[in-house]
Coordinates of C-alpha atoms in Angstrom, one line a residue:
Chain A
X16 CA 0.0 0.0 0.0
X17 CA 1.7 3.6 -1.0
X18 CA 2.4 5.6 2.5
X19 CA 0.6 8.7 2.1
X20 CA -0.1 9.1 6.0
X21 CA 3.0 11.0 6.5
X22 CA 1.3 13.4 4.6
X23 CA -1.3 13.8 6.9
X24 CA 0.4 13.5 9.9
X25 CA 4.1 14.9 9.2
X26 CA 6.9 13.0 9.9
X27 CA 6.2 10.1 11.6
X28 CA 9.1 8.0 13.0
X29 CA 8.4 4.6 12.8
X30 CA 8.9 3.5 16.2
X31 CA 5.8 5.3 17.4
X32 CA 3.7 4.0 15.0
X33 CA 4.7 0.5 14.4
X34 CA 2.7 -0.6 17.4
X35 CA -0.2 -0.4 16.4
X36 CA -2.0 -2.8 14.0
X37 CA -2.5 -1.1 10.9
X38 CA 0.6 0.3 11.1
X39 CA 0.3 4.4 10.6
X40 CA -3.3 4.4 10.0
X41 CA -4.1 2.3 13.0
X42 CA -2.0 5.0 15.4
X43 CA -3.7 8.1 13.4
X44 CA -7.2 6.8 13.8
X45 CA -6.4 5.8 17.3
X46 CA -5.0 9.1 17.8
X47 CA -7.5 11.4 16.4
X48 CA -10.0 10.0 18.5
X49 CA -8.4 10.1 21.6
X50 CA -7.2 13.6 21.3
X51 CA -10.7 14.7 20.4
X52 CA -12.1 12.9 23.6
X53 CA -9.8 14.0 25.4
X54 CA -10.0 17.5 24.6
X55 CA -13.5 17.9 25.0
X56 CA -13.1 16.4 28.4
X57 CA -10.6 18.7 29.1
X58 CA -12.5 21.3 28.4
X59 CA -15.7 20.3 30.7
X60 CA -13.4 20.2 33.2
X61 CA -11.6 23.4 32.8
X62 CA -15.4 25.3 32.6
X63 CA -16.1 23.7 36.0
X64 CA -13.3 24.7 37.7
X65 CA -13.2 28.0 36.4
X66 CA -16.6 28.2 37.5
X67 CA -16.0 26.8 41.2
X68 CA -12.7 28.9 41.3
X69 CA -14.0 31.6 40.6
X70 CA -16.9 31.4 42.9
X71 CA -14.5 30.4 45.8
X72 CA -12.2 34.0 44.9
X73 CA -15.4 36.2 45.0
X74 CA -16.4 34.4 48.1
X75 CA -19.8 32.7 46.7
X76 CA -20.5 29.4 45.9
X77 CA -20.7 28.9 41.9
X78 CA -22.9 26.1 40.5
X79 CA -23.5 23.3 42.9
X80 CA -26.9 21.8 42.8
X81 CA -27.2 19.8 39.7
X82 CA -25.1 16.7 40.2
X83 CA -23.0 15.7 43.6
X84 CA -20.7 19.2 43.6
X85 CA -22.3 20.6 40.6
X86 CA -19.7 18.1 38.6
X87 CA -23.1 17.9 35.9
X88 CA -23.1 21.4 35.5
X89 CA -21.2 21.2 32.1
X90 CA -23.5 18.3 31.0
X91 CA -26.4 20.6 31.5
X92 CA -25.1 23.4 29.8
X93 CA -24.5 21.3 26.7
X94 CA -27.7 19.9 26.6
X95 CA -29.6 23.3 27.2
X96 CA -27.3 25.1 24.4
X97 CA -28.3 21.5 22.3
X98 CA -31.8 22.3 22.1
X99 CA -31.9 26.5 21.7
X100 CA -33.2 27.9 18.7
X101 CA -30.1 29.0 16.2
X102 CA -30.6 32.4 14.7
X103 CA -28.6 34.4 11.8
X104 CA -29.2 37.8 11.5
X105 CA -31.1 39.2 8.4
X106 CA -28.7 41.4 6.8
X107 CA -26.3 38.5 8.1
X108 CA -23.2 37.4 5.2
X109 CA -25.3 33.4 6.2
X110 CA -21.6 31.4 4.2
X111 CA -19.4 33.1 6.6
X112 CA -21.4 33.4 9.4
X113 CA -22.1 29.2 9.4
X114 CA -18.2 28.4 8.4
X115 CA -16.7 31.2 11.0
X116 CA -17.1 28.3 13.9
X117 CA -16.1 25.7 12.6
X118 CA -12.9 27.3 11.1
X119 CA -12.2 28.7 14.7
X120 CA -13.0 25.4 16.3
X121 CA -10.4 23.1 13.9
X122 CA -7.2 24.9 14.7
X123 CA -7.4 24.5 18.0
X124 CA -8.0 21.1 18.1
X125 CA -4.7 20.3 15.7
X126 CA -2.8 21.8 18.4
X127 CA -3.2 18.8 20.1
X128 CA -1.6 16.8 17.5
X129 CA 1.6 17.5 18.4
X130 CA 1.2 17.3 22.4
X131 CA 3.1 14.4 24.1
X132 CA 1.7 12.9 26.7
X133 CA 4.0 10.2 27.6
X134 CA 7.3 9.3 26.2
X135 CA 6.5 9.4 22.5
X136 CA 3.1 9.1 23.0
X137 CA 2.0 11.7 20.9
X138 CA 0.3 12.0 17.0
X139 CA 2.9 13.1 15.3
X140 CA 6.2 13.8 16.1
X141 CA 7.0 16.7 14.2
X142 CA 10.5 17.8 13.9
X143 CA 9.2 21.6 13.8
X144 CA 6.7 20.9 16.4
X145 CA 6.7 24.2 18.4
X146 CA 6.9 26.2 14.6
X147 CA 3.7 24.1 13.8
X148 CA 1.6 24.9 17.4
X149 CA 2.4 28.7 16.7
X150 CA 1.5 28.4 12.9
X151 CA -2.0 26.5 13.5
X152 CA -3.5 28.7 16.7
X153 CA -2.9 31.5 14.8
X154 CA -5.6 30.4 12.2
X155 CA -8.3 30.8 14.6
X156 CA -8.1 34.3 14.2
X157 CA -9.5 33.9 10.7
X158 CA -12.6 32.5 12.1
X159 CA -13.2 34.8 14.9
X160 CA -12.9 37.4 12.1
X161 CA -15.5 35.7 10.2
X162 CA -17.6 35.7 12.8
X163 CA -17.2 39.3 13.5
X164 CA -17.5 39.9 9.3
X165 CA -20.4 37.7 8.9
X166 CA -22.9 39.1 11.5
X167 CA -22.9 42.4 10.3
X168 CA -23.0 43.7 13.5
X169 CA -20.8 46.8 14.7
X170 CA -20.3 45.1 18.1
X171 CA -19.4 42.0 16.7
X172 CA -16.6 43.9 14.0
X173 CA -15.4 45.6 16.9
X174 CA -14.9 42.9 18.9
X175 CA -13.0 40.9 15.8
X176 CA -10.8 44.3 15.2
X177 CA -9.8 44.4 19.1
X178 CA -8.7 40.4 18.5
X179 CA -6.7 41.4 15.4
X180 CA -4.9 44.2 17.0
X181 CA -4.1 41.9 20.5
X182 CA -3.5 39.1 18.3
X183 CA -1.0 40.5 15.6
X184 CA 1.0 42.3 18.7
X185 CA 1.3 39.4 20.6
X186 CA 2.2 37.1 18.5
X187 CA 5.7 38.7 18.4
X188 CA 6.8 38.6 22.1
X189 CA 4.8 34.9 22.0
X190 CA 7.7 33.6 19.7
X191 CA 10.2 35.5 20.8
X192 CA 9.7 33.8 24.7
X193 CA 9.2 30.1 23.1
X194 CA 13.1 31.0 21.4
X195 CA 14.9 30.9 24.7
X196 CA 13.3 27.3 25.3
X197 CA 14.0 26.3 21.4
X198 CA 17.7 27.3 21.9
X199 CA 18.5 25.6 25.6
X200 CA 16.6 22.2 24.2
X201 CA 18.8 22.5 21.0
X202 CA 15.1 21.3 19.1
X203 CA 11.4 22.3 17.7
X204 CA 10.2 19.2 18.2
X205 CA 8.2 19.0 21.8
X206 CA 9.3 15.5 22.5
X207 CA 12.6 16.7 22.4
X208 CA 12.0 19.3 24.7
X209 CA 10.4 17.5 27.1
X210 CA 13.2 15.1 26.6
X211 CA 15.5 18.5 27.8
X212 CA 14.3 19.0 30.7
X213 CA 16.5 17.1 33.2
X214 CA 15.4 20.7 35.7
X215 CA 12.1 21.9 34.3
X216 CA 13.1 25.3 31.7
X217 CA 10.7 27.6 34.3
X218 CA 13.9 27.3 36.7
X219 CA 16.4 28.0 33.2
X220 CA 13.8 31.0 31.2
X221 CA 12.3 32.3 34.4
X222 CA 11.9 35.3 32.5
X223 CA 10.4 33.2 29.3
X224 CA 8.0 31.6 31.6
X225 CA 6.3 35.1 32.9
X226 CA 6.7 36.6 29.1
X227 CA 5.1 33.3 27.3
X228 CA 2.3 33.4 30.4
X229 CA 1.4 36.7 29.8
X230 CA 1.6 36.7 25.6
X231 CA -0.1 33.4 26.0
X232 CA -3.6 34.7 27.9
X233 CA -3.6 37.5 25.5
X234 CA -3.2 35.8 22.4
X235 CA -6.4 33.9 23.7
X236 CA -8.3 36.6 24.8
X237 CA -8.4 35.3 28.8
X238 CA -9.2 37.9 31.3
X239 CA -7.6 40.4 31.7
X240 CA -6.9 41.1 28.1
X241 CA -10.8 39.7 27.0
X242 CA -11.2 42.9 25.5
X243 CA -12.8 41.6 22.2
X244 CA -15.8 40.2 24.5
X245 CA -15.6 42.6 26.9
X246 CA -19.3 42.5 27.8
X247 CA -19.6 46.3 29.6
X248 CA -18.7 47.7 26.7
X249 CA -19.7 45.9 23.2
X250 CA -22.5 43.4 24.4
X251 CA -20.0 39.7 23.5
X252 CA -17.8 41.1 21.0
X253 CA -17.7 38.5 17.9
X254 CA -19.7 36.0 18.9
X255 CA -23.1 38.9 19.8
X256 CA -25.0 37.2 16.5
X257 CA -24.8 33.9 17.8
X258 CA -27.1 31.8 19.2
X259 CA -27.4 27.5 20.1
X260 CA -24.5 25.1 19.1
X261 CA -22.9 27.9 17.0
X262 CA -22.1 30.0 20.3
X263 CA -21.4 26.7 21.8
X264 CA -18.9 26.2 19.6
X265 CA -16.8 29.5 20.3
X266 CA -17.6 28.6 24.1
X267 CA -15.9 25.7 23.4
X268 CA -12.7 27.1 21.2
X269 CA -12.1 29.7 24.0
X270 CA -11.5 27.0 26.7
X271 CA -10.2 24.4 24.5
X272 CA -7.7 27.0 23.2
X273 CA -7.2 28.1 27.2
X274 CA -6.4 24.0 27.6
X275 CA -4.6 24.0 24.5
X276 CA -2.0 27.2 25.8
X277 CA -1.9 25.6 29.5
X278 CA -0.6 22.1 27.7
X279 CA 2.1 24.0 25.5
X280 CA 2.8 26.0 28.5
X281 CA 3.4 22.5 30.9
X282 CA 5.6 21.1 27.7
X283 CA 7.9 24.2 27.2
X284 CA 8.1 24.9 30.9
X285 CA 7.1 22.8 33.3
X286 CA 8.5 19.1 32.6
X287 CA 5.6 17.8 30.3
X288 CA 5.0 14.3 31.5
X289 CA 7.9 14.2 33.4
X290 CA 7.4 14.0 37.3
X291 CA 8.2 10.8 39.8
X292 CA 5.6 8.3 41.2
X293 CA 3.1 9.0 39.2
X294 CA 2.2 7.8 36.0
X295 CA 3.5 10.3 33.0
X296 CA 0.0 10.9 31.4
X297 CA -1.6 11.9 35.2
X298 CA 1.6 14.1 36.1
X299 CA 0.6 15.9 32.3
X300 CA -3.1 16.3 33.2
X301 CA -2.1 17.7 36.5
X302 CA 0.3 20.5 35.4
X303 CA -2.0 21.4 32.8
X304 CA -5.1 22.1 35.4
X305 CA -2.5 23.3 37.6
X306 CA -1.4 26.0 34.8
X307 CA -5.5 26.6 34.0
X308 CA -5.9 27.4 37.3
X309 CA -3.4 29.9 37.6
X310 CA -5.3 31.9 34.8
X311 CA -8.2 31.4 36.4
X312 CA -6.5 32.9 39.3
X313 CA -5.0 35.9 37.3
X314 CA -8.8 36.7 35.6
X315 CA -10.2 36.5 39.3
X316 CA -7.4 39.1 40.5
X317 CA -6.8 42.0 37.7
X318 CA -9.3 44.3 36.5
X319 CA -9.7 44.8 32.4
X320 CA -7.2 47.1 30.4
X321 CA -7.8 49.6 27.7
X322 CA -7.4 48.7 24.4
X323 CA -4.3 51.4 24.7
X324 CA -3.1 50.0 27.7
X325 CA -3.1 46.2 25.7
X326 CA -1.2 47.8 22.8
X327 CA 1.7 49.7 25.1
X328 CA 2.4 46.5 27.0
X329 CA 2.9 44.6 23.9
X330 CA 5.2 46.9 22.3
X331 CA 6.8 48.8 25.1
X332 CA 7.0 45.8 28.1
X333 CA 6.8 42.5 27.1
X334 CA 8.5 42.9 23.4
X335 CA 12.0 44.4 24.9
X336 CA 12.0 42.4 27.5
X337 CA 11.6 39.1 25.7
X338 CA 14.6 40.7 23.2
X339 CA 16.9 41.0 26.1
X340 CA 15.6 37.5 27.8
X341 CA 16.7 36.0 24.2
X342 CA 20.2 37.7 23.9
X343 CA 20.9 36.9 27.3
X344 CA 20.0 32.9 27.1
X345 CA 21.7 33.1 23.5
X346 CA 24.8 33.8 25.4
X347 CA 24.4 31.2 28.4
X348 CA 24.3 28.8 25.8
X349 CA 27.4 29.5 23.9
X350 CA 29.6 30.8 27.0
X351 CA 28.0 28.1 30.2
X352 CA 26.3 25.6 28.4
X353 CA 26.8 23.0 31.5
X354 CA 25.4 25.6 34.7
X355 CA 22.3 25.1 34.6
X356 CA 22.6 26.4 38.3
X357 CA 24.6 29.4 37.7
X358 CA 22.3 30.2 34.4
X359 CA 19.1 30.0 37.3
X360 CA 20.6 32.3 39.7
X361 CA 21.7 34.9 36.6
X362 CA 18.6 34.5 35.0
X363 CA 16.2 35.4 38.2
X364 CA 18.3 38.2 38.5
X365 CA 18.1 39.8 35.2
X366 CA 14.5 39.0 35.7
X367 CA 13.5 40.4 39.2
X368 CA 15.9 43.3 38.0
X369 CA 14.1 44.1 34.6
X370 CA 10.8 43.8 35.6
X371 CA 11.2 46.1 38.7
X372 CA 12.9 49.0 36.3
X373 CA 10.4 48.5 33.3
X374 CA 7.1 48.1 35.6
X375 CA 8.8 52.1 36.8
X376 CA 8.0 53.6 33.6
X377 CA 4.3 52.6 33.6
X378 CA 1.5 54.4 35.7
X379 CA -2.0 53.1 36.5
X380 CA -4.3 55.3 33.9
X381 CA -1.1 57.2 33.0
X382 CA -2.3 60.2 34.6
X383 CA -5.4 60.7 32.2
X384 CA -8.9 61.1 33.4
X385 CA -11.6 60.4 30.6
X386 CA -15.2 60.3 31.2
Chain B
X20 CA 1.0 7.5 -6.1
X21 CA -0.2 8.5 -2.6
X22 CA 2.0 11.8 -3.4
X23 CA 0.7 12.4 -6.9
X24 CA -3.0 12.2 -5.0
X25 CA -1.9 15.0 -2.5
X26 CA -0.1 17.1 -5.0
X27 CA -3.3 17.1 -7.0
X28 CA -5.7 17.6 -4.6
X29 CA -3.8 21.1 -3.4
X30 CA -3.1 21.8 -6.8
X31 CA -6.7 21.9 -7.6
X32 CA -7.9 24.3 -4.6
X33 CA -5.2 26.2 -4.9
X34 CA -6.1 27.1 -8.9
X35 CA -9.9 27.2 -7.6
X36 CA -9.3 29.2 -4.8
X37 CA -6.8 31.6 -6.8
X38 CA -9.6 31.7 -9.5
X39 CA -12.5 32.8 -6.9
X40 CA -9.8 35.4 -5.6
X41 CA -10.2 37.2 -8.9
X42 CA -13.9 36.6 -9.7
X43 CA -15.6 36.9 -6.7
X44 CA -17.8 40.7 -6.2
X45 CA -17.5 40.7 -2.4
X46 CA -13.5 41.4 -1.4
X47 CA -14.1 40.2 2.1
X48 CA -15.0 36.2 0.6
X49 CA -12.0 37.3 -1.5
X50 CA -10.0 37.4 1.3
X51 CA -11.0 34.0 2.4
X52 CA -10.0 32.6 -1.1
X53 CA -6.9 33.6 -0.7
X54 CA -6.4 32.3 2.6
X55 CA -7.5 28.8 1.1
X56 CA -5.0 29.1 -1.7
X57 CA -2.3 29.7 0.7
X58 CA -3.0 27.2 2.8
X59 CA -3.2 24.3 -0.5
X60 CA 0.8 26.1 -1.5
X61 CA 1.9 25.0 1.7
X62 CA 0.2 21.6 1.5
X63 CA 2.0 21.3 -1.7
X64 CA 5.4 22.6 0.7
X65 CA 4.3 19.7 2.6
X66 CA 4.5 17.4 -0.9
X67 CA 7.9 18.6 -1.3
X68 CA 9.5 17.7 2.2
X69 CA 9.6 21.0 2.7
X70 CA 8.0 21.0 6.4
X71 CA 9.8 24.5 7.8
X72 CA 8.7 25.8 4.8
X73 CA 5.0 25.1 5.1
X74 CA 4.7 26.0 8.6
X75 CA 6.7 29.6 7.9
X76 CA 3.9 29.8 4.9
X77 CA 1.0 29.4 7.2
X78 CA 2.5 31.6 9.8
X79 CA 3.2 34.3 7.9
X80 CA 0.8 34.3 4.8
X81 CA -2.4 33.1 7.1
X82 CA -1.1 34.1 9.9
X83 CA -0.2 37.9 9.6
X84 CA -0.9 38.6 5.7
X85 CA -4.0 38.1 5.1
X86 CA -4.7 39.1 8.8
X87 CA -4.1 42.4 7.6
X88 CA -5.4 42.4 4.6
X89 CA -8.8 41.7 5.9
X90 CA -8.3 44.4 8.7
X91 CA -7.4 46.5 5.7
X92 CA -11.1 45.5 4.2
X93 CA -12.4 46.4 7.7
X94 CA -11.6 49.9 7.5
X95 CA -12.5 50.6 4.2
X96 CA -16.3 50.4 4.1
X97 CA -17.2 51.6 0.4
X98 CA -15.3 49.1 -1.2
X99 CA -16.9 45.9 0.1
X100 CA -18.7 45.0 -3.5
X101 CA -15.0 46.1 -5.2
X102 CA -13.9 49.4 -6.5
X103 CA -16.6 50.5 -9.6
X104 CA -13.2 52.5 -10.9
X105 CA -11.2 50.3 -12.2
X106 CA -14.2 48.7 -14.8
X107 CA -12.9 50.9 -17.8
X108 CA -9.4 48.7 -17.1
X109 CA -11.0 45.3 -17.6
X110 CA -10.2 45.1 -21.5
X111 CA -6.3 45.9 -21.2
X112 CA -6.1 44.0 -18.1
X113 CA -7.4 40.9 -19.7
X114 CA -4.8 41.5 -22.2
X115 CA -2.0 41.6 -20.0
X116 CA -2.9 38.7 -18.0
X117 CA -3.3 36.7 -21.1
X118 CA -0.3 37.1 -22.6
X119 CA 1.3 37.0 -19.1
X120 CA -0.4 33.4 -18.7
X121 CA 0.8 32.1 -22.0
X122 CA 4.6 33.6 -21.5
X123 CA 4.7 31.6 -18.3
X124 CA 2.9 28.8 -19.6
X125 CA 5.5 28.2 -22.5
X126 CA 8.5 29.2 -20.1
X127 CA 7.4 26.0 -17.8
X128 CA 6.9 23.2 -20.4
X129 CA 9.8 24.3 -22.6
X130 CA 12.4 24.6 -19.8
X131 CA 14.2 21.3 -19.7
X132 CA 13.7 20.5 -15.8
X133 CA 16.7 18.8 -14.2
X134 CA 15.4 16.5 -11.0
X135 CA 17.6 16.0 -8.6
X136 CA 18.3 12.1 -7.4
X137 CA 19.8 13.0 -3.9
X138 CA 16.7 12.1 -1.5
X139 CA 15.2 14.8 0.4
X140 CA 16.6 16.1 3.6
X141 CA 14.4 14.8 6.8
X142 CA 14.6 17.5 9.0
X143 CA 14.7 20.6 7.0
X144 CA 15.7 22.9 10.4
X145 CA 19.4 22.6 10.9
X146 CA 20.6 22.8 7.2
X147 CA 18.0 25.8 6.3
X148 CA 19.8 27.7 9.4
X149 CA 23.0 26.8 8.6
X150 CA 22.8 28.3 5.1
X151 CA 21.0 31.6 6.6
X152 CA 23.1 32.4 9.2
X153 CA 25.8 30.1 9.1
X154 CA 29.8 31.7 8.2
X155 CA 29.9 29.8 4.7
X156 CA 25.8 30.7 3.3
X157 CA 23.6 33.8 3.2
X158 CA 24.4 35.1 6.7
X159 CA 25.1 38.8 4.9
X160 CA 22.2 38.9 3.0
X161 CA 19.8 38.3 5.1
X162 CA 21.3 41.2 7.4
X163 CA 20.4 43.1 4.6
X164 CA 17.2 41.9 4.3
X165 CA 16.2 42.8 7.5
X166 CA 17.7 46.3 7.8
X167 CA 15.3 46.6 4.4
X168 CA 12.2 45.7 5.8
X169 CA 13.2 47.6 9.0
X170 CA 14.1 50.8 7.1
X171 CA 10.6 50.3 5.1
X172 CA 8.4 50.3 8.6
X173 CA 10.2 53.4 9.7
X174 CA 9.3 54.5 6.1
X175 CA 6.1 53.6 6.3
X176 CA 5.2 55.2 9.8
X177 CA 6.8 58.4 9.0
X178 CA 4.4 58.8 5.8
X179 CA 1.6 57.7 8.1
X180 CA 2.6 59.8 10.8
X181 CA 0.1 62.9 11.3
X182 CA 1.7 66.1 10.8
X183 CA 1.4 68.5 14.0
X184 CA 0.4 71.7 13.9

């Protein structure tokens, strides 16, 4: 039979895949499924702890009455946003209004390809792994700009507008912060890099850590950069025009995206699957709930920014800072390649240091009073 | 054959995509064509081994180009059914993209095409970098490159730049 599954799945390396009966198309059906499952689990349980969380930070309860806990809350939701009426607006572009969900929803989901969740347990193996998770989750910008297109609604173009601007600004200091990682691990691939870490690369790219955190929950529009939904001041942003399973859908690409960031986040940082006693997969789903909650935490703690505000800590914070965070692990790597000790204790430094001088050249509301 | 499937498969939505790109009235759905037809050139990337490549293709064409080209269209109202001033052009343009077509047409199935028999490199990373920024490849030019595209931005913002009063 002519192998065209590498085409599909990128550069599979035998070993991974010559386990399974049916050879590549066995572990890419086996695969696909599982990551899909698994996802949408993921997801039920990041709305219900973000729910419960957040209830516990504001000192109420959060949903607790339909199943022991509330656990069934998600199940409820699904089935009530199952059986609501779906409605497109009149004037409504009704093509790109239908696709703009499902192109937002697929991206997100092929993130997931390239996860590992054991040792070399994982879809495909891509040699550019890290390249390919930034390339993909920036598509789902084209369908949250669909969305906002398609309804022809001026909330919902505002909304998509605010996501471009975070988006396209982000993304810079997003890559630059995953570059420290790439060049300590000596790989794109996120098996590799998991593969690195003999001391997790948050104690190496302290710096990185806080930079990719922060680029991270902007790129997907968590609180406290949710300015493209922010709902005091343009109803939902994008998704306004939708109703049923469609808004469903964008529910579930915003916390399977938030899932999504807190696994890359656990892979580039944090160890992966790597952890003792436990087995590999549960020490993955732990730091990735463990990462969820801390932007759960973050949303509960800081109040919204201005759209101004979002652009000059893009540009003016975290962009110069992740420069200098690169330059300074470039040349760890060449000059003390075997410290990883000394390269922690210089690398806190620079980053206490640099975030103490920069954070001095930034006021709350910069001195203007608008009404 | 399982490659000659692929190859045709993006080569057909990338011509169909690249075709609704020029026919279609509404420049927003215009926009999405052309996202599709990048997307099938870096499947065919993809064909060609060229993985780096393909992922580069999405992140900047998808990614960032046609980001801003459809924040472009955002701005600019009036122009969603495309611009009624260039219809007076449509005879000479026709023309030109005629004879352009059958200039490159002939060029490709004229050109004797040498295929190379060395095997394609598996990872496409460390030899691409190498020959960018390595001492014995292209580390000068690109240098220049970017200094270019940096003096353009400063370019561009000064001519966008609001004169004070």
């Amino acid at each position: 039979m002519p192998d065209i599954s590498p085409l599909l799945t990128g550069h599979l390396p035998a070993a991974t895949a010559a386990y399974w009966p049916g050879g590549y198309w066995g572990h890419w059906a086996f695969y696909t499924t599982a990551l899909i499952t698994f996802a949408l689990l993921m997801v039920m349980g990041a709305i219900y702890i973000e729910r419960r969380l957040l209830g516990r930070m504001q000192s109420r309860l959060g949903p607790n009455r339909t199943g022991p806990f509330g656990l069934l809350q998600p199940v409820a939701d699904a089935l009530k946003v199952l059986i609501k009426e779906d409605i497109i607006p009149q004037p409504a572009d009704r093509l790109v209004h239908w696709l703009a969900p499902v192109v937002a929803f697929v991206p997100v989901v092929m993130i997931f390809a390239v996860v590992p969740f054991q040792k070399g347990a994982l879809l495909a193996d891509l040699n550019i792994g890290i390249l390919y998770v930034v390339a993909v989750s920036s598509l789902t910008t084209v369908g949250i700009f669909m969305a906002g297109w398609g309804s022809s609604n001026k909330y919902s173009l505002l909304g998509a507008m605010r996501n471009v601007a975070a988006v396209v600004s982000y993304e810079i200091p997003l890559v630059l912060s995953i570059l420290g990682v790439v060049l300590i691990a000596g790989s794109l691939s996120l098996n590799e890099i998991v593969l690195a870490q003999d001391i997790p690369f948050i104690f190496l790219q302290p710096m990185g850590f806080l930079l990719f955190f922060m680029a991270a929950c902007a790129e997907i529009n968590r609180s406290p950069f949710d300015l493209m939904e922010a709902d005091s001041e343009i109803v939902a942003g994008f998704h306004t025009e939708y109703s049923g399973m469609k808004f469903a859908m964008f529910y579930l690409v915003e916390y399977a995206e938030a899932i999504a960031m807190s696994a890359i986040i656990s892979v580039l940082f944090l160890g992966g699957w790597r952890g003792p006693l436990l087995p590999p997969w549960l020490w993955f789903v732990i730091k990735v709930f463990a990462v969820f909650g801390f932007m759960v935490w973050t949303r509960a703690t800081f109040p919204r920014v201005r759209i101004d505000q979002l652009m000059a800590f893009a540009w003016k914070f975290l962009l110069p800072l992740s420069l200098i965070n690169l330059f300074v692990t470039a040349i760890q790597v060449l000059t003390i390649p075997d410290a990883p000790w000394l390269v922690f204790i210089i690398n806190t430094a620079v980053m206490i240091l640099l975030v103490i001088i920069w954070s001095g050249l930034f006021k709350v509301g910069w001195g203007r009073v608008e009404v | 054959m399982g490659l000659a499937a692929a190859f045709w498969v993006m080569a057909v939505f990338a011509v169909a995509a690249a075709l609704l790109v020029v026919s279609l009235r509404n420049i927003f759905r215009t926009a999405l064509a052309l996202i599709v037809c990048f997307i099938a050139v870096a499947g065919l990337y993809i064909t060609l081994s060229a993985d780096f490549l393909a992922a580069a293709q999405i992140l900047v064409y998808v990614g960032a180009i046609s980001v801003l080209i459809i924040l472009a269209i955002m701005m600019t109202r009036e122009v969603r059914q495309g611009n009624p001033a260039n219809r007076p052009l449509k005879l000479p343009v026709l023309a030109v993209a005629v004879v352009l077509l059958g200039l490159l047409v002939y060029v490709v199935v004229a050109s004797p095409w040498q295929v190379s028999g060395t095997p394609p490199l598996a990872p496409t990373t460390g030899p691409l970098s190498r020959l960018l920024f390595g001492s014995q490849g292209y580390v000068l030019a690109t240098e220049i490159c970017a200094v270019l595209i940096l003096a353009a931005i400063l370019g561009a913002i000064v001519l966008a730049k609001e004169k004070e009063e």
